[in-house]
Short mmCIF file of C-alpha atoms in Angstrom, two decimals:
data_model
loop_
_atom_site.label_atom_id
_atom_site.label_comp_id
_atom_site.label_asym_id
_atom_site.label_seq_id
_atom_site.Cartn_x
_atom_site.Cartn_y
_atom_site.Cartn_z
CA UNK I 1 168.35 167.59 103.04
CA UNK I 2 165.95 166.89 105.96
CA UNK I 3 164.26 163.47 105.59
CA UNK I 4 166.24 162.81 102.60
CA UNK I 5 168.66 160.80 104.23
CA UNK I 6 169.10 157.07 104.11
CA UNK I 7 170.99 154.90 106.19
CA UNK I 8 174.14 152.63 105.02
CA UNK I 9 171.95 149.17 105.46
CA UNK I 10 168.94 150.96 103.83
CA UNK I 11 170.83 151.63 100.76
CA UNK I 12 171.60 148.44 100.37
CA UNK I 13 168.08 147.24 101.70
CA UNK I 14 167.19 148.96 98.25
CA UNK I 15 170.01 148.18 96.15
CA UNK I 16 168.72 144.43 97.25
CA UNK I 17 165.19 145.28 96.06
CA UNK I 18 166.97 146.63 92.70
CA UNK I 19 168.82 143.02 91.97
CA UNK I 20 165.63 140.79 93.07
CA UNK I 21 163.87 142.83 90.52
CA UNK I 22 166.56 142.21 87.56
CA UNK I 23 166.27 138.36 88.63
CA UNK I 24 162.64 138.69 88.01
CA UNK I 25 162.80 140.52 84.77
CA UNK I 26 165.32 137.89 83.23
CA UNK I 27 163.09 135.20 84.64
CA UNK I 28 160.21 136.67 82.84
CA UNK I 29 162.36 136.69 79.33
CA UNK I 30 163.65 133.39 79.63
CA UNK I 31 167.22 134.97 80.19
CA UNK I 32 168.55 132.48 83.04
CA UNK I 33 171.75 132.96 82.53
CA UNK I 34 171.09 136.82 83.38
CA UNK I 35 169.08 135.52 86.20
CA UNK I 36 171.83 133.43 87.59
CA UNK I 37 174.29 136.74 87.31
CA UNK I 38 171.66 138.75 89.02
CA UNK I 39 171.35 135.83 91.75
CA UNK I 40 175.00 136.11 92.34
CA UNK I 41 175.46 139.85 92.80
CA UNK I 42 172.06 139.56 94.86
CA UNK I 43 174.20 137.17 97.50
CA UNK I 44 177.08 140.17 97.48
CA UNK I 45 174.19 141.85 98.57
CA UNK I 46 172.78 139.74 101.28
CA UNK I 47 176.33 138.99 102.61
CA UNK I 48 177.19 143.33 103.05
CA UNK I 49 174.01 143.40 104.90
CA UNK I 50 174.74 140.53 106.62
CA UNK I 51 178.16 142.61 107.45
CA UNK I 52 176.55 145.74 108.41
CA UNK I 53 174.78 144.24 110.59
CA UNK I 54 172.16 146.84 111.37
CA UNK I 55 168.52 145.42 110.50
CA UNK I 56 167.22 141.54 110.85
CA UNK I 57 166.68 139.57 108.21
CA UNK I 58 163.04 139.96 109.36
CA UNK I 59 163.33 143.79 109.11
CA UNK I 60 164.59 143.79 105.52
CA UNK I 61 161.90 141.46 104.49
CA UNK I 62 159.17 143.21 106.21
CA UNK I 63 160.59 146.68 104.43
CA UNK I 64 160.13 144.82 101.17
CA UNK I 65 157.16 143.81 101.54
CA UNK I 66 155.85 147.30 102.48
CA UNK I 67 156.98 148.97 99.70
CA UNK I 68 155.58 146.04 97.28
CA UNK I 69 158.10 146.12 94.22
CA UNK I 70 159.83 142.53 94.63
CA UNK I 71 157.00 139.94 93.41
CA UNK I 72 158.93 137.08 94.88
CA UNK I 73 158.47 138.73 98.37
CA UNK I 74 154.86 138.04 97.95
CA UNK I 75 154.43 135.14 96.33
CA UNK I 76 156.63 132.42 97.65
CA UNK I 77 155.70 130.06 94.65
CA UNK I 78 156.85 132.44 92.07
CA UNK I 79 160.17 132.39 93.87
CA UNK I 80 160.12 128.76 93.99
CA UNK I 81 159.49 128.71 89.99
CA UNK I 82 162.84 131.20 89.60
CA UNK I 83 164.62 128.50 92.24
CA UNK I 84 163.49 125.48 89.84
CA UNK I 85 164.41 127.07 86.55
CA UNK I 86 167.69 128.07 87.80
CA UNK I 87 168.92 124.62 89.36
CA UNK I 88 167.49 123.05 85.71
CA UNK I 89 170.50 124.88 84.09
CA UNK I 90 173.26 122.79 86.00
#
């Protein structure tokens, strides 16, 4: 499997990209308490990167970005509406 193989930290650099794209989707629908589930497994996530060790918070982001999937990556007032609907629900 030449080229086929993926680091430790990328998997989860993609399993990341996977959960900021479920908060998303239940953002879209209205489903906030979805989104605030998602949000939470998201900061397992973060904090098993954060673990690993291996790539910057600056190289995850930048990945991201490249490959274009996570909407909130690109627009920073999107994620700032997802932020603001999800503190409303205290």
């Amino acid at each position: 499997m030449i080229g086929l193989s993926r680091s430790k930290t990328e998997l989860l650099v993609l399993r990341l990209e996977q959960v900021m794209m479920r908060v998303e989707s239940a953002f879209e629908r209205g489903d906030y308490e979805a989104a605030r589930s998602a949000v939470r497994n998201q900061l397992e996530v973060l904090h098993s990167l954060h673990d690993e060790g291996e790539w910057s918070e600056e190289q995850i982001h930048r990945y991201l970005a490249e490959r274009g999937l996570v909407r909130s990556i690109r627009d920073h007032n999107y994620q700032e509406r997802i932020g603001a609907a999800l503190r409303s629900m205290h």
